[in-house]
XYZ file of C-alpha atoms in Angstrom:
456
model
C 1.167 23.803 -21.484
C 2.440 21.919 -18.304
C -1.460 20.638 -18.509
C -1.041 19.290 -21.963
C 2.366 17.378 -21.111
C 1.021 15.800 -18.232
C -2.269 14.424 -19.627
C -0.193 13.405 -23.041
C 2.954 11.306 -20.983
C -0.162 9.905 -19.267
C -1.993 9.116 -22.165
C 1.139 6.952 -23.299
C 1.561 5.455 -20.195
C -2.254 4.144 -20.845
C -1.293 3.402 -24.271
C 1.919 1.382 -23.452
C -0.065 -0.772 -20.572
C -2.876 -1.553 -23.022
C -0.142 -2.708 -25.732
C 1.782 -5.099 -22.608
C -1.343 -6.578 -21.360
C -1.817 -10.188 -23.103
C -3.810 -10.997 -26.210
C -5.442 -13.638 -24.723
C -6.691 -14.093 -21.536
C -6.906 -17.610 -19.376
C -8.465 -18.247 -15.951
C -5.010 -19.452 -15.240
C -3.549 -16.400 -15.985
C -5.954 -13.930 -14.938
C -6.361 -15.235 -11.508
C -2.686 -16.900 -11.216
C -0.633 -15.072 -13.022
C 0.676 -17.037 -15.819
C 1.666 -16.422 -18.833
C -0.435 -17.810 -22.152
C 2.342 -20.797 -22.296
C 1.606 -21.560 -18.305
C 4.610 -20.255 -17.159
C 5.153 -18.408 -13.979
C 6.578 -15.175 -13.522
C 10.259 -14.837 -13.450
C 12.235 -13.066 -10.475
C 12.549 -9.523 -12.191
C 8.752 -9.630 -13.202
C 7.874 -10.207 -9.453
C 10.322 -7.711 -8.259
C 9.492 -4.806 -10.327
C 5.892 -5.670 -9.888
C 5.893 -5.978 -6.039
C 7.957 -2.623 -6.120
C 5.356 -0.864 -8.504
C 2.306 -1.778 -6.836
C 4.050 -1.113 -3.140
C 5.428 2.841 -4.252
C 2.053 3.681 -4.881
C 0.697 6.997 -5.580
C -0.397 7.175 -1.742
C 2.238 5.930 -0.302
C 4.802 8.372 -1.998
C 2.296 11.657 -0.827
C 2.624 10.163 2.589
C 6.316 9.924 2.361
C 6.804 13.383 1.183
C 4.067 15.109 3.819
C 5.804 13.068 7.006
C 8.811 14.603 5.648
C 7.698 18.360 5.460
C 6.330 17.996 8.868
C 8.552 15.898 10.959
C 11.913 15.532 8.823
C 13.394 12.587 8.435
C 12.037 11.162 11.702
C 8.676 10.788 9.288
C 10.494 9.751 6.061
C 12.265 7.020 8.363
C 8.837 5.892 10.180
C 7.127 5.522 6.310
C 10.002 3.404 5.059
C 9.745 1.213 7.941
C 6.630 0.035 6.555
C 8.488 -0.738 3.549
C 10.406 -3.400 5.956
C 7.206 -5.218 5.329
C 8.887 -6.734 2.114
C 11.275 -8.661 4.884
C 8.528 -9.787 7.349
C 6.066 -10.309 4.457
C 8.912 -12.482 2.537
C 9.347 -14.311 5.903
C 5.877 -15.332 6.257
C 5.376 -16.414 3.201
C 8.165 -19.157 3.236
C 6.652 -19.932 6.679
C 3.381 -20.753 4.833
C 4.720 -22.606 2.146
C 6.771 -24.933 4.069
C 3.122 -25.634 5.658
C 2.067 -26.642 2.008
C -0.356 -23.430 1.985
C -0.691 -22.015 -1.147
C -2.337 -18.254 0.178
C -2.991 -16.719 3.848
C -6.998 -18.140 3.907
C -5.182 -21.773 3.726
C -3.377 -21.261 6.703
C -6.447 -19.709 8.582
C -9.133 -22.645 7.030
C -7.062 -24.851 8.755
C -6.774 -23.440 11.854
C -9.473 -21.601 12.630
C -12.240 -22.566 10.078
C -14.830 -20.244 7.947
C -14.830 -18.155 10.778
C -11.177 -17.409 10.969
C -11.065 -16.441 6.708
C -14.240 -14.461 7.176
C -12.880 -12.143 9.780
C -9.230 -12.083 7.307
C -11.428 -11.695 4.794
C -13.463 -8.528 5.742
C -9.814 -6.764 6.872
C -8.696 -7.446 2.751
C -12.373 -6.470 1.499
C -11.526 -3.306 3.778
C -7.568 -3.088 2.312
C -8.649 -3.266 -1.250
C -11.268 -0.739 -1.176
C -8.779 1.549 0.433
C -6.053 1.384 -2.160
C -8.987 1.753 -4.992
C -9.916 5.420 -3.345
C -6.917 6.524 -1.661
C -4.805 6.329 -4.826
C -7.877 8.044 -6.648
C -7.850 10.850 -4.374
C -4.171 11.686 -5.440
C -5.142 11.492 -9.355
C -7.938 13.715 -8.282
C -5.690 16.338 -6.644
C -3.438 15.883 -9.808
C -5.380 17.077 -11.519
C -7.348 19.746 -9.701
C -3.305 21.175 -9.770
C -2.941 20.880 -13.289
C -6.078 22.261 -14.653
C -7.016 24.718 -12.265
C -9.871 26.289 -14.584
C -11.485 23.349 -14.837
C -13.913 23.045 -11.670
C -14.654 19.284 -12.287
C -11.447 18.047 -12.866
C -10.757 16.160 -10.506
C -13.949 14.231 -10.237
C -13.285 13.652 -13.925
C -10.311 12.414 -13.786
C -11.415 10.220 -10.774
C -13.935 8.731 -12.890
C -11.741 8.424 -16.334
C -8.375 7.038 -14.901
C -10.577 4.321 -12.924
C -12.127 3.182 -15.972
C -8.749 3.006 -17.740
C -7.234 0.942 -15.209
C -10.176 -1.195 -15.368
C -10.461 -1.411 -18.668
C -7.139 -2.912 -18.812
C -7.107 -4.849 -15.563
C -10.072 -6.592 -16.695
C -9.198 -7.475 -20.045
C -6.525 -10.313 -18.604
C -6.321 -9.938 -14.760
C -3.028 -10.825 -12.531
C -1.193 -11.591 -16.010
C -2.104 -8.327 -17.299
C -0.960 -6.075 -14.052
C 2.447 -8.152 -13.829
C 3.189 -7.313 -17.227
C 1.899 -3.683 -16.973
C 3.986 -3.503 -13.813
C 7.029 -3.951 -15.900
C 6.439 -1.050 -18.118
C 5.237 1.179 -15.327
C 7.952 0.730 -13.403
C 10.122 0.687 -16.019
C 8.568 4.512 -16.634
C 8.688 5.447 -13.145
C 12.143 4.710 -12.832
C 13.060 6.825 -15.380
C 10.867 9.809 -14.768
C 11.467 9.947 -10.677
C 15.035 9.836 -11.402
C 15.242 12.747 -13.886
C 13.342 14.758 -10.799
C 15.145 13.489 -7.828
C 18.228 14.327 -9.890
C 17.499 17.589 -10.203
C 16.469 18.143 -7.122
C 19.744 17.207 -5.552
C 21.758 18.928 -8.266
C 20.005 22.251 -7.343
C 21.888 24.650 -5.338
C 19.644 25.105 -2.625
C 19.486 21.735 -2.079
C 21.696 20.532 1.502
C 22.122 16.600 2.278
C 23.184 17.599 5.755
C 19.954 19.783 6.265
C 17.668 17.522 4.872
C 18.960 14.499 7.079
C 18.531 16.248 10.269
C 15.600 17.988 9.600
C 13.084 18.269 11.977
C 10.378 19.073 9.821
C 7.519 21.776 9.980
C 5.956 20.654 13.192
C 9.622 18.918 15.028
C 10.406 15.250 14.634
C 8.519 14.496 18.537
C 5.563 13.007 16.247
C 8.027 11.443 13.931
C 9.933 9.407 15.460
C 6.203 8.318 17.365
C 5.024 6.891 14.226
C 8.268 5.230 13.542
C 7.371 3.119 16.761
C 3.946 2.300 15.492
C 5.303 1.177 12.015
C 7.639 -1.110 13.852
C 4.693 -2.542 15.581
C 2.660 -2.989 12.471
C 5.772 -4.247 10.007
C 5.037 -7.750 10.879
C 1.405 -7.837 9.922
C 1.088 -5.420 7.805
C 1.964 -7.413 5.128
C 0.169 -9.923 5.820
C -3.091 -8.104 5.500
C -2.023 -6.682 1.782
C -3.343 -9.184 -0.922
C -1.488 -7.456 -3.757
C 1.726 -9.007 -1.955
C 0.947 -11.701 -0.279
C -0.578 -13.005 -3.785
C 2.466 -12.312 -5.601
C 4.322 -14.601 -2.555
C 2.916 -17.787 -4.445
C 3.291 -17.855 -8.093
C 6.998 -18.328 -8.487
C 9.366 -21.154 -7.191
C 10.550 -20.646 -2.961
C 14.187 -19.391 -4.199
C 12.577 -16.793 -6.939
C 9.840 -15.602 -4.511
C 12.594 -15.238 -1.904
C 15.100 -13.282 -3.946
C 12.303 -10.774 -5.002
C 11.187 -10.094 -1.865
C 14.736 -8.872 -0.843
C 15.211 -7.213 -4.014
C 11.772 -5.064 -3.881
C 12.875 -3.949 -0.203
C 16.108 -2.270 -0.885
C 14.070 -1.020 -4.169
C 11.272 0.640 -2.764
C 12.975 1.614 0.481
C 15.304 3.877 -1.176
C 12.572 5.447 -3.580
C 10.296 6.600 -1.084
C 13.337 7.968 1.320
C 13.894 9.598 -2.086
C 10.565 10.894 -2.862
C 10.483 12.188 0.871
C 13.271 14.557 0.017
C 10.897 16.258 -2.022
C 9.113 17.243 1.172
C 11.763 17.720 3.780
C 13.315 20.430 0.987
C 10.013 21.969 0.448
C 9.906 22.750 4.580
C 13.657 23.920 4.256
C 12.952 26.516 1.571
C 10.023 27.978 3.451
C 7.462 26.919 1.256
C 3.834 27.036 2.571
C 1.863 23.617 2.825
C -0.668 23.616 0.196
C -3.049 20.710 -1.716
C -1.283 17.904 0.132
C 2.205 19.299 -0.953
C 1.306 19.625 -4.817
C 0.479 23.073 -4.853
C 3.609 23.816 -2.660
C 5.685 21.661 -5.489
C 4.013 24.105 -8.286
C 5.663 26.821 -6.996
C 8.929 26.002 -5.935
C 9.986 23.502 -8.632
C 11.369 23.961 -12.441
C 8.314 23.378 -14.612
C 9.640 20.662 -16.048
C 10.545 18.618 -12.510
C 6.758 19.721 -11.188
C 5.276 17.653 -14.420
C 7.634 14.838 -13.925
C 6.869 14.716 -10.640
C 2.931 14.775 -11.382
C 3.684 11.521 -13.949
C 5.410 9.635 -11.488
C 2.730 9.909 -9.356
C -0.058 9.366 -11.841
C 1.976 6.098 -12.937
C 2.151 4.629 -9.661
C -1.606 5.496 -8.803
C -2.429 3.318 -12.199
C -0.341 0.238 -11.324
C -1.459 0.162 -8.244
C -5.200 0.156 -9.480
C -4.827 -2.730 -11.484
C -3.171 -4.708 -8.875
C -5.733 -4.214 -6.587
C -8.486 -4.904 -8.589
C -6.562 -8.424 -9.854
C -6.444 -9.109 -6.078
C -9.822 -8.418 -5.495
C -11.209 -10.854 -8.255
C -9.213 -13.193 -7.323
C -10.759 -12.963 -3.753
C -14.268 -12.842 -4.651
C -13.485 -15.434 -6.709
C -11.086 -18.190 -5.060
C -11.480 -17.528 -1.556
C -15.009 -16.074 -1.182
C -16.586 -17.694 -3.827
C -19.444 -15.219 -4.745
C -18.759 -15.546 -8.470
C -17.942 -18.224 -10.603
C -13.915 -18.894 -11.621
C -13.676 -17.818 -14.703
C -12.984 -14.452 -16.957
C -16.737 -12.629 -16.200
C -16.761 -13.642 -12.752
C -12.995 -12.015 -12.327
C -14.302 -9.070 -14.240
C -17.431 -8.381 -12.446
C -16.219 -8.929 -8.863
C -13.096 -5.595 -10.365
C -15.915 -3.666 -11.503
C -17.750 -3.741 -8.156
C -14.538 -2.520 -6.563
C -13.613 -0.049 -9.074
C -17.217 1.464 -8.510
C -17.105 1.296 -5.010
C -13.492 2.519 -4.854
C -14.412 5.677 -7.385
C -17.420 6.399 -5.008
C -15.729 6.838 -1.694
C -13.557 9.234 -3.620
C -15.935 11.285 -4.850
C -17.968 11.369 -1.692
C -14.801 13.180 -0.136
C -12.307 11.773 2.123
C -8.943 13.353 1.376
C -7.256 11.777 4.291
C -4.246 10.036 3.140
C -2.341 8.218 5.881
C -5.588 7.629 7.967
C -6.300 4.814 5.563
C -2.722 3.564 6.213
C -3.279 3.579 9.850
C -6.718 2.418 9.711
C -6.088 -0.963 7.865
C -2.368 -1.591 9.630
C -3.758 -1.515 13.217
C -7.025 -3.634 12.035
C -4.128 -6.088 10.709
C -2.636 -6.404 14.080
C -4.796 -9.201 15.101
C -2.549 -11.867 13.136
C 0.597 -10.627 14.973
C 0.124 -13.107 18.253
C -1.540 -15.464 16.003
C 1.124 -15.712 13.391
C 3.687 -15.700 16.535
C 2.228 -18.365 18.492
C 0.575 -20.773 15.590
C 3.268 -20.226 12.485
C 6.372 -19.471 14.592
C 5.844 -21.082 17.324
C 3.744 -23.959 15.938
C 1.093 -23.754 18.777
C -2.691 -24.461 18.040
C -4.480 -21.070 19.189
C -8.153 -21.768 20.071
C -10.875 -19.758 18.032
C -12.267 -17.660 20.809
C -8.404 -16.222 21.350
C -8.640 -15.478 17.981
C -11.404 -13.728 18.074
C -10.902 -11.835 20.628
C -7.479 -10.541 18.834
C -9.629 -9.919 16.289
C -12.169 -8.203 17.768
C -9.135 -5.877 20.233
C -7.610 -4.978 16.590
C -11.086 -3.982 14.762
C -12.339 -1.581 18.083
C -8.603 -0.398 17.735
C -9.022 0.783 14.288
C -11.800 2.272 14.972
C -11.089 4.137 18.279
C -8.192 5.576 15.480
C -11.234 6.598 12.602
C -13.630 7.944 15.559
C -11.257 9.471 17.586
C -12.669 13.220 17.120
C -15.854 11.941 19.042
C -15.915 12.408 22.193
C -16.582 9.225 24.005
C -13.132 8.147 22.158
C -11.587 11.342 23.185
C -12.563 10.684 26.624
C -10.559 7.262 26.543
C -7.496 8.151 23.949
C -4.322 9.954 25.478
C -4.581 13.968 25.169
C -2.091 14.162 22.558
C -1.142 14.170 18.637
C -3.051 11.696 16.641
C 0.054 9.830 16.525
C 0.737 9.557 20.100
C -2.626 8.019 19.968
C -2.364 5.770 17.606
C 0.958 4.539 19.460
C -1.590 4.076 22.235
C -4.003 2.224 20.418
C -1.686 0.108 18.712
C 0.170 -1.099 22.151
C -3.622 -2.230 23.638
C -4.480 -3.700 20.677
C -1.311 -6.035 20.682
C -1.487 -6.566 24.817
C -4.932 -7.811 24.429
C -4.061 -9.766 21.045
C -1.032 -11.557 23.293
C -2.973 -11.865 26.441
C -5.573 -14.212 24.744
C -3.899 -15.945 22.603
C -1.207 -16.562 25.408
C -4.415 -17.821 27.217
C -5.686 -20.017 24.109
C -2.719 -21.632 22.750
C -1.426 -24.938 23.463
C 1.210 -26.903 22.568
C 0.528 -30.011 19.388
C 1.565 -32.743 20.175
């Protein structure tokens, strides 16, 4: 029964995006975002798009495991990154007072081909990782709600991903900013039903939950809460789904929503992390990633709405991603031609590629997280010195921040092996991470320090 429910909200959901997508699709609106009378998106579009495709399916697992661990320490450190919204807002204005119109503008001038091809590779790397990683969570849907089924969640891998890009491709950015609206619209709805009636049941303590120390203590919490302050400011910058969205609106509207989809988002996955900080407090085993553990210590009903917030935020952040990625194959990389079937073939590649690292089974959640945010850290001394503090950074310091933030991310992916055991502090993968995220930046700093110069 709980099966049935699920799969049918889901199948409106799917239903309701196909009906908001546009009739007709335009190369201005698939790859800018406007609508079929050329107009650009207004401020509650943006914001409850940038929210949508920000709470993804992903990011609110992560919010609710850090908080059955580590408490609130880990429900604080994942809504740091949601500060992002503030930095990424800030950098965006910083562009367009340049006259850029995207991040590769910036960089072309700067630093060449060679300075987009390395920014490049880190969004190739970004996209692919939001494709899978919010896969993986419709997988273990799934798996949860039809148990008897052994291929269910390779199924449903394969199925949702060609519903979102059935959709996605059919009219591109104009079709996931309208989609947005509906999904979030539905999300908003559905989470709040559940978070109500989470808080409303008697077990349920707002003192315990905001001191808890989670499962493991909040040591390794409050650890990753220093890391996401050292990633905030480039994290964004690295995300194409928001740093596209910073340039299709007027400076005053693109402002206002990025304020707006902080406070928004913020508070939902604090919210959603509640979820896990109560399921520690109640004595709940750990089980599939915290789904299992839901199944038996929610009300049916809150477990399935639960399930269809989750599915709904994996789906609009599918099409967002694949929007982003024509757009880059298309507009910045040029490997296709600009129009509809180039935009469509470049989101099939990365729906394919996406559904394939899925199946072939990574289940880690937050290592993709911490993966792409310290590979982004290369653009924190370079936005410092060349966008704040107007300095022209010479190519070779940029590549060497570049090449300190790539052997950084992957110190954090290899660092079972032993040669990178041998060099990593003997600690918690966090502790690590802190580790590799301070070197990373000191080398990053060091050259470009060395590199930069003053215009004149």
């Amino acid at each position: 029964m709980q099966a049935a429910v699920v799969i049918g909200l889901f199948g409106f959901i799917i239903v309701a995006s196909l009906l908001a997508a546009p009739r007709r699709a335009t190369a201005a609106g698939f790859f800018g975002g406007a609508s079929a009378t050329g107009q650009a998106p207004g401020l509650w579009v943006l914001v409850l798009s940038q929210v949508t495709t920000w709470i993804f399916a992903r990011s609110l697992m992560n919010a609710a495991i850090l908080g059955y661990f580590y408490g609130i320490a880990g429900v604080l450190a994942y809504a740091t990154y949601y500060g992002s919204f503030l930095t990424g807002g800030y950098v965006v204005s910083l562009l367009r007072a340049r006259g850029a119109r995207s991040v590769q503008d910036w960089l072309r001038d700067d630093f060449g081909v060679v300075g987009t091809g390395c920014y490049n590779l880190v969004i190739v790397l970004r996209l692919l990782s939001e494709v899978f990683a919010n896969l993986i969570v419709v997988g273990l849907i799934f798996a949860a709600a039809l148990p008897e089924i052994s291929a269910a969640s390779d199924w449903s891998v394969v199925i949702v991903a060609i519903l979102a890009l059935g959709y996605s491709a059919w009219g591109g950015l104009s079709a996931a900013l309208r989609t947005d609206v509906v999904q979030m619209a539905v999300f908003l709805v559905v989470f709040s039903m559940a978070f109500v009636a989470l808080v409303t049941n008697p077990e349920f303590d707002l003192g315990m939950v905001l001191t808890s120390e989670g499962a493991s203590g909040s040591h390794n919490g409050w650890v990753l809460l220093i890391v996401a302050f050292l990633q905030v400011f480039s994290y964004p910058v690295h995300d194409p789904v928001m740093m596209d969205r910073g340039f299709l609106a007027d400076k005053e509207t693109t402002r206002k929503s990025f304020l707006h989809a902080f406070w928004i988002s913020a508070l939902c996955i604090i919210a959603f992390g509640f979820f896990g900080i109560q399921a520690q407090l109640v004595g709940a085993e750990y089980e599939g990633q915290l789904i299992g553990t839901w199944a038996g210590m929610l009300p049916g009903w809150v477990f399935m709405l639960l399930l269809v917030s989750l599915l709904v935020s994996a789906l609009s952040t599918l099409d967002s991603a694949l929007s982003s990625a024509a757009r880059l194959v298309v507009e910045e990389l040029r490997l296709a031609p600009r129009s509809l079937n180039g935009g469509r073939a470049a989101m099939v590649v990365f729906a394919v590629a996406g559904a394939a690292l899925t199946l072939w089974g990574n289940q880690t959640l937050f290592d993709a997280v911490a993966v792409s945010g310290t590979a982004s850290m290369f653009l924190t001394p370079i936005m410092v010195a060349g966008l704040i503090g107007a300095r022209k950074v010479a190519l070779w310091a940029y590549l060497v921040s570049f090449a300190a933030a790539i052997a950084g991310a992957a110190a954090y992916f290899f660092r079972s092996s032993e040669m990178m055991a041998a060099m990593l502090y003997e600690g918690h993968k966090y502790e690590q991470l802190l580790q590799i995220c301070l070197a990373v930046l000191l080398v990053g700093f060091i050259a470009t320090f060395c590199g930069a110069r003053r215009v004149a």
